[in-house]
Structure formats: C-alpha cells, structure tokens
Short mmCIF file of C-alpha atoms in Angstrom, two decimals:
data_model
loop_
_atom_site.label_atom_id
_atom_site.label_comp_id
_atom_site.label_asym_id
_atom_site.label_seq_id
_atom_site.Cartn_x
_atom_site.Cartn_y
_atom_site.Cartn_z
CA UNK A 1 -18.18 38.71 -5.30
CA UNK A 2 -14.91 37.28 -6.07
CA UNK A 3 -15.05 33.50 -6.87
CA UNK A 4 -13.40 30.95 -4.84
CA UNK A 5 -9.84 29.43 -5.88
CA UNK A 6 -10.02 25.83 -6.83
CA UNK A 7 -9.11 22.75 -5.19
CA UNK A 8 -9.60 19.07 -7.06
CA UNK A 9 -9.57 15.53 -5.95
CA UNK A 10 -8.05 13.94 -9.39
CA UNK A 11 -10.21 10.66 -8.71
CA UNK A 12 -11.13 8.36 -6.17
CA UNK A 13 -12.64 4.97 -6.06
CA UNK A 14 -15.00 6.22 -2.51
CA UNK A 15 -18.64 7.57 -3.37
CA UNK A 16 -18.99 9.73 -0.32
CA UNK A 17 -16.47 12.82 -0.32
CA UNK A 18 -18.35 14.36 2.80
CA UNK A 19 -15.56 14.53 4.85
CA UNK A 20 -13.95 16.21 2.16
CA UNK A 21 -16.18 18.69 1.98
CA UNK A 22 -16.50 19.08 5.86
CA UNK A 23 -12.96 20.47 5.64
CA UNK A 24 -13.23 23.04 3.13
CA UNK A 25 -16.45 24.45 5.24
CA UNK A 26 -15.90 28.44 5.34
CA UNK A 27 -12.67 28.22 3.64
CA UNK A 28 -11.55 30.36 0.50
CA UNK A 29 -11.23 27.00 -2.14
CA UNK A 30 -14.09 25.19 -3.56
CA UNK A 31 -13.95 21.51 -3.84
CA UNK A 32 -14.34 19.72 -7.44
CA UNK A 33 -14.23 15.63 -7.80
CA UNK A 34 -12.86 14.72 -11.01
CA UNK A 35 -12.35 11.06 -12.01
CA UNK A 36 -9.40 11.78 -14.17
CA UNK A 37 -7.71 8.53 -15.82
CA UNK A 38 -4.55 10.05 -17.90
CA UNK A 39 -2.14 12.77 -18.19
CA UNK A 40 -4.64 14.76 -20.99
CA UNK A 41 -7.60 13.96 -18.47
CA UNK A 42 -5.51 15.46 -14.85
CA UNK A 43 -4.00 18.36 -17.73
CA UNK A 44 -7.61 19.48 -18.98
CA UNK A 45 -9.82 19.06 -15.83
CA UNK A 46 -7.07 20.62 -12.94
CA UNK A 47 -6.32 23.55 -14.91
CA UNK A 48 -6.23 26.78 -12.22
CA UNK A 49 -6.12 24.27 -8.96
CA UNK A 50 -4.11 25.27 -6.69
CA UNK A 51 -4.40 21.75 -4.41
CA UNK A 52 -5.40 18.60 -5.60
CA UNK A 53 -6.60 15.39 -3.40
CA UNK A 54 -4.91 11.99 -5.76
CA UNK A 55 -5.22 8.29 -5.56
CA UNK A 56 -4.36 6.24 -8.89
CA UNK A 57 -4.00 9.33 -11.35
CA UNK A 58 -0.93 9.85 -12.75
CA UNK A 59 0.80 12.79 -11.78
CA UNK A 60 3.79 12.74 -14.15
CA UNK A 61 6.33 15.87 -14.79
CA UNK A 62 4.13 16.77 -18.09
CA UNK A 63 0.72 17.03 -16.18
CA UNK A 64 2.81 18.95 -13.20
CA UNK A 65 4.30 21.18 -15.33
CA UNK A 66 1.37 22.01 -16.97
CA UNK A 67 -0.59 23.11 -14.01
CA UNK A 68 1.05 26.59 -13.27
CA UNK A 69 -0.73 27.12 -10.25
CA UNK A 70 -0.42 23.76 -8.55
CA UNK A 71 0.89 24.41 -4.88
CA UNK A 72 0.56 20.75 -3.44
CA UNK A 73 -0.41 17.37 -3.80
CA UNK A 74 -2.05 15.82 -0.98
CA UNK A 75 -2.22 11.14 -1.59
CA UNK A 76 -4.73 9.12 -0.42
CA UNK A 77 -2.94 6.51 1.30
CA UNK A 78 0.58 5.84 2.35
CA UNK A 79 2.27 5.29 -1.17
CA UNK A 80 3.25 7.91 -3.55
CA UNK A 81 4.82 5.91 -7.07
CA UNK A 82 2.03 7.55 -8.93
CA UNK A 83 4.09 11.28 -8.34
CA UNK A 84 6.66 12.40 -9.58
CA UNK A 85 8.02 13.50 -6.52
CA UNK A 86 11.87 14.97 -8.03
CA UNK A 87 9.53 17.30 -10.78
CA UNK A 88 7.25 18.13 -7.49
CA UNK A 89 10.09 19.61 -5.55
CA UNK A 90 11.88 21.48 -8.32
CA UNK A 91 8.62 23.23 -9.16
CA UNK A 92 7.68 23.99 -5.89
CA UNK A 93 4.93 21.75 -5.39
CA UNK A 94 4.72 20.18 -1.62
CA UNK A 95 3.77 16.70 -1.61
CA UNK A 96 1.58 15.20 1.26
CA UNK A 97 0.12 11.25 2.25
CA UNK A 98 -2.02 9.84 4.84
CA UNK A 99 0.66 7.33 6.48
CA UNK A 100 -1.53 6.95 9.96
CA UNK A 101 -5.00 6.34 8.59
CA UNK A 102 -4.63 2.33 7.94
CA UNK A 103 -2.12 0.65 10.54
CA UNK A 104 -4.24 -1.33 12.87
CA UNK A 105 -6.12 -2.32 9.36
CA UNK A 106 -3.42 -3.29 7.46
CA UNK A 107 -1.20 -5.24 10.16
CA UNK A 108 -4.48 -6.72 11.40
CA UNK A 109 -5.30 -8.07 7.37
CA UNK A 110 -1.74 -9.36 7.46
CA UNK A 111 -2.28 -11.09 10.57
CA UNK A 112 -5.24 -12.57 9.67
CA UNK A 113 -3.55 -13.89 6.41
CA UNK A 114 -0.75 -15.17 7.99
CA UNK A 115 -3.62 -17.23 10.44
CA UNK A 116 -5.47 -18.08 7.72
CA UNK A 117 -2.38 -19.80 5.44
CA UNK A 118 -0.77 -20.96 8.27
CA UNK A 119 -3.73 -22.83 9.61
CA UNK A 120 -4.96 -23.65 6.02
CA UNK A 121 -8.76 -22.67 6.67
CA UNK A 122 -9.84 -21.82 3.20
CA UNK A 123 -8.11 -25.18 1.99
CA UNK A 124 -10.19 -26.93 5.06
CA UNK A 125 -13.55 -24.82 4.56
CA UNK A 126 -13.38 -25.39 0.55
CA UNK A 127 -13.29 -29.12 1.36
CA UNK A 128 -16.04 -28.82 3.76
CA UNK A 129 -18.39 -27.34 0.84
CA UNK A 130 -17.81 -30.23 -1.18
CA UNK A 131 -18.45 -32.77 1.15
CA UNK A 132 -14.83 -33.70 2.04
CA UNK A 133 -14.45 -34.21 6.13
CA UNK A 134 -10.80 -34.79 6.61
CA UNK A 135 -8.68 -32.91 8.37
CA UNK A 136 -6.00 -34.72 7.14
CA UNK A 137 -5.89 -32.78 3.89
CA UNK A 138 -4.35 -29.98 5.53
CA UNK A 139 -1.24 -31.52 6.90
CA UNK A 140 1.24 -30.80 7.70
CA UNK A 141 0.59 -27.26 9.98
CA UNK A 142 3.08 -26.32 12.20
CA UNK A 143 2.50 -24.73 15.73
CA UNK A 144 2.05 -21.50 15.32
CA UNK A 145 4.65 -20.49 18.63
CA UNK A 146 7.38 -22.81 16.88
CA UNK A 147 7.18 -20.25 13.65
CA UNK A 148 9.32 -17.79 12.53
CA UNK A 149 7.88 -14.62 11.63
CA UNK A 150 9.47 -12.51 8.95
CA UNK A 151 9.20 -8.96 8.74
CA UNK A 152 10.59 -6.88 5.67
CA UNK A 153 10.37 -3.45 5.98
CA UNK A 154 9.65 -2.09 9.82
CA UNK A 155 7.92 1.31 9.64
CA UNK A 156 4.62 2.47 10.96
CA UNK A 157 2.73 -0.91 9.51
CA UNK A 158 5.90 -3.15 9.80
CA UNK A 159 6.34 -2.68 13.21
CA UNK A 160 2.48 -2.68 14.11
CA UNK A 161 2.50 -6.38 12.80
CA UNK A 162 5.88 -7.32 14.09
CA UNK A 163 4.18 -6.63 18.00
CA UNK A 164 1.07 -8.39 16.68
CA UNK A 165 3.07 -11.30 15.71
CA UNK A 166 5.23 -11.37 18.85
CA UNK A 167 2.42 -10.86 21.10
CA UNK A 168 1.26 -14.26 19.64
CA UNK A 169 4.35 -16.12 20.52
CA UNK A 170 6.00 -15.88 16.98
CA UNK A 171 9.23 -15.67 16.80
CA UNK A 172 9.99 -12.35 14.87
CA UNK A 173 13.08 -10.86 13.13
CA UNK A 174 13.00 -8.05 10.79
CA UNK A 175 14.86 -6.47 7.63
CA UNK A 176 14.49 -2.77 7.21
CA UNK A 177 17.61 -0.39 5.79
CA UNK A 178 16.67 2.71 7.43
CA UNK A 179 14.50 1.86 10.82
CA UNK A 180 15.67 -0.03 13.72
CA UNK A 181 13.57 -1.32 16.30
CA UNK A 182 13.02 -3.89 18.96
CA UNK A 183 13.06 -6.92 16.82
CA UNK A 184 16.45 -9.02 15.60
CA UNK A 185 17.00 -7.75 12.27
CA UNK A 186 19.41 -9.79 9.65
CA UNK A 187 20.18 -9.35 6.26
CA UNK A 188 17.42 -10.34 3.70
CA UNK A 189 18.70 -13.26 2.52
CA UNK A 190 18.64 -14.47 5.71
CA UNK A 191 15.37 -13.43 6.58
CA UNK A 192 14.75 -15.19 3.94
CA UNK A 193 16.32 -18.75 4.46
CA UNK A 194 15.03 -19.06 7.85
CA UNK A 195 10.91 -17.86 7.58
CA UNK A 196 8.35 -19.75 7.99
CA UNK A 197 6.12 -16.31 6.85
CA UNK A 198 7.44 -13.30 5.26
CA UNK A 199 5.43 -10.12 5.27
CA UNK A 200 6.12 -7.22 3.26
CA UNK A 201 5.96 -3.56 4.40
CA UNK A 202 7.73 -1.71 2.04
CA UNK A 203 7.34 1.36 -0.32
CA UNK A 204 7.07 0.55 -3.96
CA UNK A 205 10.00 2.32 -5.78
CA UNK A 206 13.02 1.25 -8.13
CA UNK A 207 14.96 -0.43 -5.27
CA UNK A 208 12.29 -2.35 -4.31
CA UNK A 209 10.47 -2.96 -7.71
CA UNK A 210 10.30 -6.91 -8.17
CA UNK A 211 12.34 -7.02 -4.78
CA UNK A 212 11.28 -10.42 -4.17
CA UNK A 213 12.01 -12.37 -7.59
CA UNK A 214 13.82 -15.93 -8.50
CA UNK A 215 16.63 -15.31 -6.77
CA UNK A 216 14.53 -14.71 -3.18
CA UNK A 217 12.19 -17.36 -3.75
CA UNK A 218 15.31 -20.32 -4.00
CA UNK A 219 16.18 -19.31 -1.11
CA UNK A 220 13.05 -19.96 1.06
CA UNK A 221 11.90 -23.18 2.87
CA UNK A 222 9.79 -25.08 0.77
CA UNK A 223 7.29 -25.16 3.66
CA UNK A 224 7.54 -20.84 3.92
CA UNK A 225 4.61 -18.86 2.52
CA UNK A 226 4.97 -15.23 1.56
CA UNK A 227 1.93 -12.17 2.44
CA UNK A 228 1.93 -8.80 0.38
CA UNK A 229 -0.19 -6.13 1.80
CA UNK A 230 1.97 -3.13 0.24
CA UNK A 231 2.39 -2.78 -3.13
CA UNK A 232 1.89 -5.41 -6.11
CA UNK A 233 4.78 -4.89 -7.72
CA UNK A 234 7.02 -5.49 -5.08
CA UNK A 235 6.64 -8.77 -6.12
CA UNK A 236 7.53 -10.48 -9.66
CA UNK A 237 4.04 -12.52 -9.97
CA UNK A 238 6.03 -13.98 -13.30
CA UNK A 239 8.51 -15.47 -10.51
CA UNK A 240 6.07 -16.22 -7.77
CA UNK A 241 3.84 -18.23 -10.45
CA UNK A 242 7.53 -20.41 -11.29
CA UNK A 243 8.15 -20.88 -7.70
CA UNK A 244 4.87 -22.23 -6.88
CA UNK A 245 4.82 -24.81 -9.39
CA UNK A 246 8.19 -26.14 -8.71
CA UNK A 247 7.04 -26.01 -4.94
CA UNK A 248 9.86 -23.80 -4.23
CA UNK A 249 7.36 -21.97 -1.46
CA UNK A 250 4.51 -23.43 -0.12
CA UNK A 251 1.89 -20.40 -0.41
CA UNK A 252 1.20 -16.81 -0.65
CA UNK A 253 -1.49 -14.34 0.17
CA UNK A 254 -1.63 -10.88 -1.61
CA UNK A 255 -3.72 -8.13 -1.20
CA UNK A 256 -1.94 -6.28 -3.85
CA UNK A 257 -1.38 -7.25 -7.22
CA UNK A 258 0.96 -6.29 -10.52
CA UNK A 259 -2.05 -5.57 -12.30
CA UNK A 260 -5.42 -4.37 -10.43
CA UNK A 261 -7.35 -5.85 -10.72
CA UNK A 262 -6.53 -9.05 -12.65
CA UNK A 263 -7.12 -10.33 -15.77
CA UNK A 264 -9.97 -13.20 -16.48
CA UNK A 265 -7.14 -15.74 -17.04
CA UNK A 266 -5.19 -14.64 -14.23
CA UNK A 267 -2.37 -17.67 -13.46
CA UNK A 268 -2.62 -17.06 -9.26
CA UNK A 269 -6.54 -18.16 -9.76
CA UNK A 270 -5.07 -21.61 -10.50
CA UNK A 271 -3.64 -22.28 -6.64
CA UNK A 272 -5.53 -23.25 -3.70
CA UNK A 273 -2.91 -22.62 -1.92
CA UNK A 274 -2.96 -18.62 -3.36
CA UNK A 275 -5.28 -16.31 -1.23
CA UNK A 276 -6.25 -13.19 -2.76
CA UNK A 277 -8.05 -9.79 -1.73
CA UNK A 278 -9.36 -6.74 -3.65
CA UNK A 279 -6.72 -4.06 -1.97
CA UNK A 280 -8.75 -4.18 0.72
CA UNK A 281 -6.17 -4.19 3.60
CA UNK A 282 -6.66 -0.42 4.54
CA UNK A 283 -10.30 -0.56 4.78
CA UNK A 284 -12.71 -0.01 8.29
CA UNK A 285 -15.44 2.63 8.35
CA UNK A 286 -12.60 4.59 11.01
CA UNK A 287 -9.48 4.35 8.60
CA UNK A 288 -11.92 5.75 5.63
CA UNK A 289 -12.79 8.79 7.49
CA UNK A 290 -9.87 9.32 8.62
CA UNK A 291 -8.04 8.93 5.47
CA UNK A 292 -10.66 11.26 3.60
CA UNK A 293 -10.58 14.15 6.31
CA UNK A 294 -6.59 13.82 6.67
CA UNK A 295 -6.02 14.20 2.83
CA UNK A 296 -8.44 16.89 2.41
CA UNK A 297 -6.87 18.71 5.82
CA UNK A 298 -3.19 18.52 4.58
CA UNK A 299 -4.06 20.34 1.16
CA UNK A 300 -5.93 23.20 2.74
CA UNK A 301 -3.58 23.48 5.62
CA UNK A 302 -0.31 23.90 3.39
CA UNK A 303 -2.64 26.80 1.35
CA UNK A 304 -3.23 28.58 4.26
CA UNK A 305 0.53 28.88 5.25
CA UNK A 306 0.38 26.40 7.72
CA UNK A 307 2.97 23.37 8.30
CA UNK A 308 1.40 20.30 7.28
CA UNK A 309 2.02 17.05 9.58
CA UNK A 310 3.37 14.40 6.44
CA UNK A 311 5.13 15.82 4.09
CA UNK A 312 6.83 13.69 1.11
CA UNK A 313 9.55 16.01 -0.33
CA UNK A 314 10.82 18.88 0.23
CA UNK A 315 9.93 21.73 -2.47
CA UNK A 316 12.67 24.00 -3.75
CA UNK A 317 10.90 26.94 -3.87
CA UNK A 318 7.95 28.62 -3.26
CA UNK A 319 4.85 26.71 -5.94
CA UNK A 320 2.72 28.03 -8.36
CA UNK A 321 3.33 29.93 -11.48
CA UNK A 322 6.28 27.50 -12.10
CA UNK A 323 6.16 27.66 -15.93
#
C-alpha cells in the first residue's frame, strides 16, 4: 500500500489537535504534531511535508528553502511576522491565516479593558482586599459617553470594537491607511492628541514595529490610557515604561507583550495602573475550534487543488521541489 504524504503542525501551545485530525479524515496526508522551536528543529522534523499547520515557529527563507516539497503554510491566528512571506511566494509556497476565528473575542477583551481602566476596578477591588473602602482613590473617572474612543487600525477586529464602542455612546474616530469605514478617521497624531483610549488593531510588521514610541506618547492627554490586543511589539515597552513614570499617559492594558511571556523583573509589574493578560484575547471554547478546524481546512484544501478562502501572498509559481 502506498504510504500517505505528510502534513505537520510545526508546534502549538493547544493539547487537543482533534479538530485537526477531524479534517484530514479519509484524506491522502497524515497528520504529525511537532513542537519545533528553531530553524534546525522546523529543518529536521518537516522534511517531505508538503503542508504544515504554524504558530510561533520560525519559518525563515533557510528552513523554507530547505523543505523542497513544502506547498503551503497554513497560521494559526491572524498574524503572520513569523513567515517569511517574500521567500514564500518566490518559491511557490501559498501562505494561509485564520483572520475570522477571534473577532467577537478579541474586540470584546478590548472592550472589557477599556471598562475595566476606564472605571479603575482592579485599582478599586485591590483596595478592597486590603481593607481600604474609599472610593475616592479612584478619582478622577470620567463618564464613559463624554470619552473619546480611539481606534488605530480598522479591519475585521478594528471595526468590530469601533461598533462596540459606539454602541456604548463613545465617541469614536479611527486611523487606518488602507480601510475606510463608518467612523471619522484623522491622522494619527491626531488620534492621538485628542483620546481618551487608544486601541490598537494593527499587523505587526516594519512600518508598524515600535509604532507607538516617545514621540506618540508626548502627544497624548495625560489623563489617556492606551490597550494592545495585537501584537507586542507594536509598542516600545522601553518608551511606554518612560512615559508612565513621567505621567505622560495615565495607563495601559496589554494583552501582548515585547517579550512572551515576561521576565521575573519585568518593569510593567511595577504599575497599578498597568493591566496585563497572558495573550489571551483570542480565546472562547468557539474561536479555538474554529481556529483549529480553519487552519487545518486551508492546508488540505490548497493540496487538493482547491482555492483556499485567506490567502497571505500570492506564490509565483507552482510549490514544491523549489530547490
């Protein structure tokens, strides 16, 4: 009997790769997890895979190029910085992500951020726990329907949060270079100078790498706070840490960080006024499945000659034996 051809998922941080699996049911590919960490791991573990499934591993020109009969690369999630998408297309490798599976979750984490600084509840509930009845502590807060609501970056997650925050009375304007929508949009510096919350929705890239630095930061209210549910380094933490201490901004709340996770001695750990999470935006039960069947699904659709629904780039020629 001639043995199956070979798809791998690189590595994944989820224990249960059923719906994985439930994909390739009566399909010509067999299904291998791999927990690859570097280039020699993805070079020496993928070798004859014609798909792979990726989250963190990096999929650099020297591990694509060394995998002759790669076809396509299939992300979990929305973000692709870990692939190198130029090498992808000239060797014929189509790229794919998941860019549906998390959009209620994530604009519904942001929200809840935004309520959360805005209202100051972990400042009032940590006070609580020691004994400390005063709701005094926590002034001033605003009303929330006299805010301004920032919005940088206005795709599929952008604009799910921008209709969140306007159905909530916020006043909303936007920043995006490429999408235009419902919502006022201004430049970013003026976004900037007149939030009262910024969220970011953007793709991590070198445009937007350490998009929002010094020179960002002096030029938001004192009172503004800033939320980060994208990408870590979209952010310089070195400048966020500066602005904070010269109460430049008043707070932030980041689901993503530079470095995940953080060190022991991280600085951020210092502020009460910091709230963190564990890049947990994306997550419900629903936007797991989905984002494990839809990976899985894009892979073995492009090998059987199919179009898939989100592709990334656009490969110059037909993939495999590209070396």
């Amino acid at each position: 009997m001639e043995s199956k051809k070979k798809i791998v998922i690189t590595d994944c941080d989820h224990p249960d790769i059923n719906p994985e699996l439930e994909v390739m049911l009566g399909s010509d590919y067999d299904l291998e997890l791999e927990q690859c960490l570097s280039e020699t791991d993805l070079i020496n573990k993928c070798q004859n895979a014609e798909g792979l499934i990726n989250q963190y591993a990096p999929l650099t020109r020297k591990v694509l190029e060394s995998l002759p009969n790669l076809k396509v690369i299939s992300r979990y999630g929305v973000g692709f910085d870990n692939v190198d998408i130029d090498a992808a297309a000239e060797l014929g490798i189509q790229v794919c992500n998941v860019p549906d599976y998390g959009v209620e979750e994530v604009s519904d984490h942001a929200m809840a951020l935004a309520f959360n600084l805005t209202r100051k509840i972990n400042l009032l509930s940590n006070a609580v726990k020691r004994n400390h009845w005063d709701f005094q502590i926590a002034a001033p807060i605003r009303r929330l329907n006299k805010l301004t609501i920032g919005v940088v970056g206005l795709g599929r997650i952008g604009t799910a949060f921008a209709k969140k925050a306007s159905a909530m009375g916020w006043n909303v304007i936007g920043y995006d270079k490429n999408n235009t929508t419902q919502f006022y949009q201004t430049t970013l510096e003026e976004l900037c100078q007149v939030s009262d919350v910024i969220s970011i929705h953007l793709p991590l890239n070198e445009e937007t790498h350490h998009l929002f630095n010094k020179r960002l930061f002096k030029l938001m209210k004192s009172s503004s706070i800033i939320i980060n549910t994208s990408r870590g380094p979209l952010i310089s933490e070195t400048d966020l840490i500066e602005a904070l201490e010269n109460n430049e901004i008043a707070g932030a709340a980041l689901d993503v960080l530079e470095t995940e996770p953080p060190p022991e001695d991280y600085k951020l750990f210092d502020f009460d006024q910091v709230i963190l999470t564990p890049h947990s935006a994306w997550y419900s039960e629903e936007a797991s499945y989905d984002l494990k069947r839809k990976a899985a699904e894009e892979v073995l659709t492009y090998l059987c000659n199919k179009k898939v629904r989100y592709p990334v780039n656009n490969p110059i020629s037909v993939g495999g034996s590209h070396v």
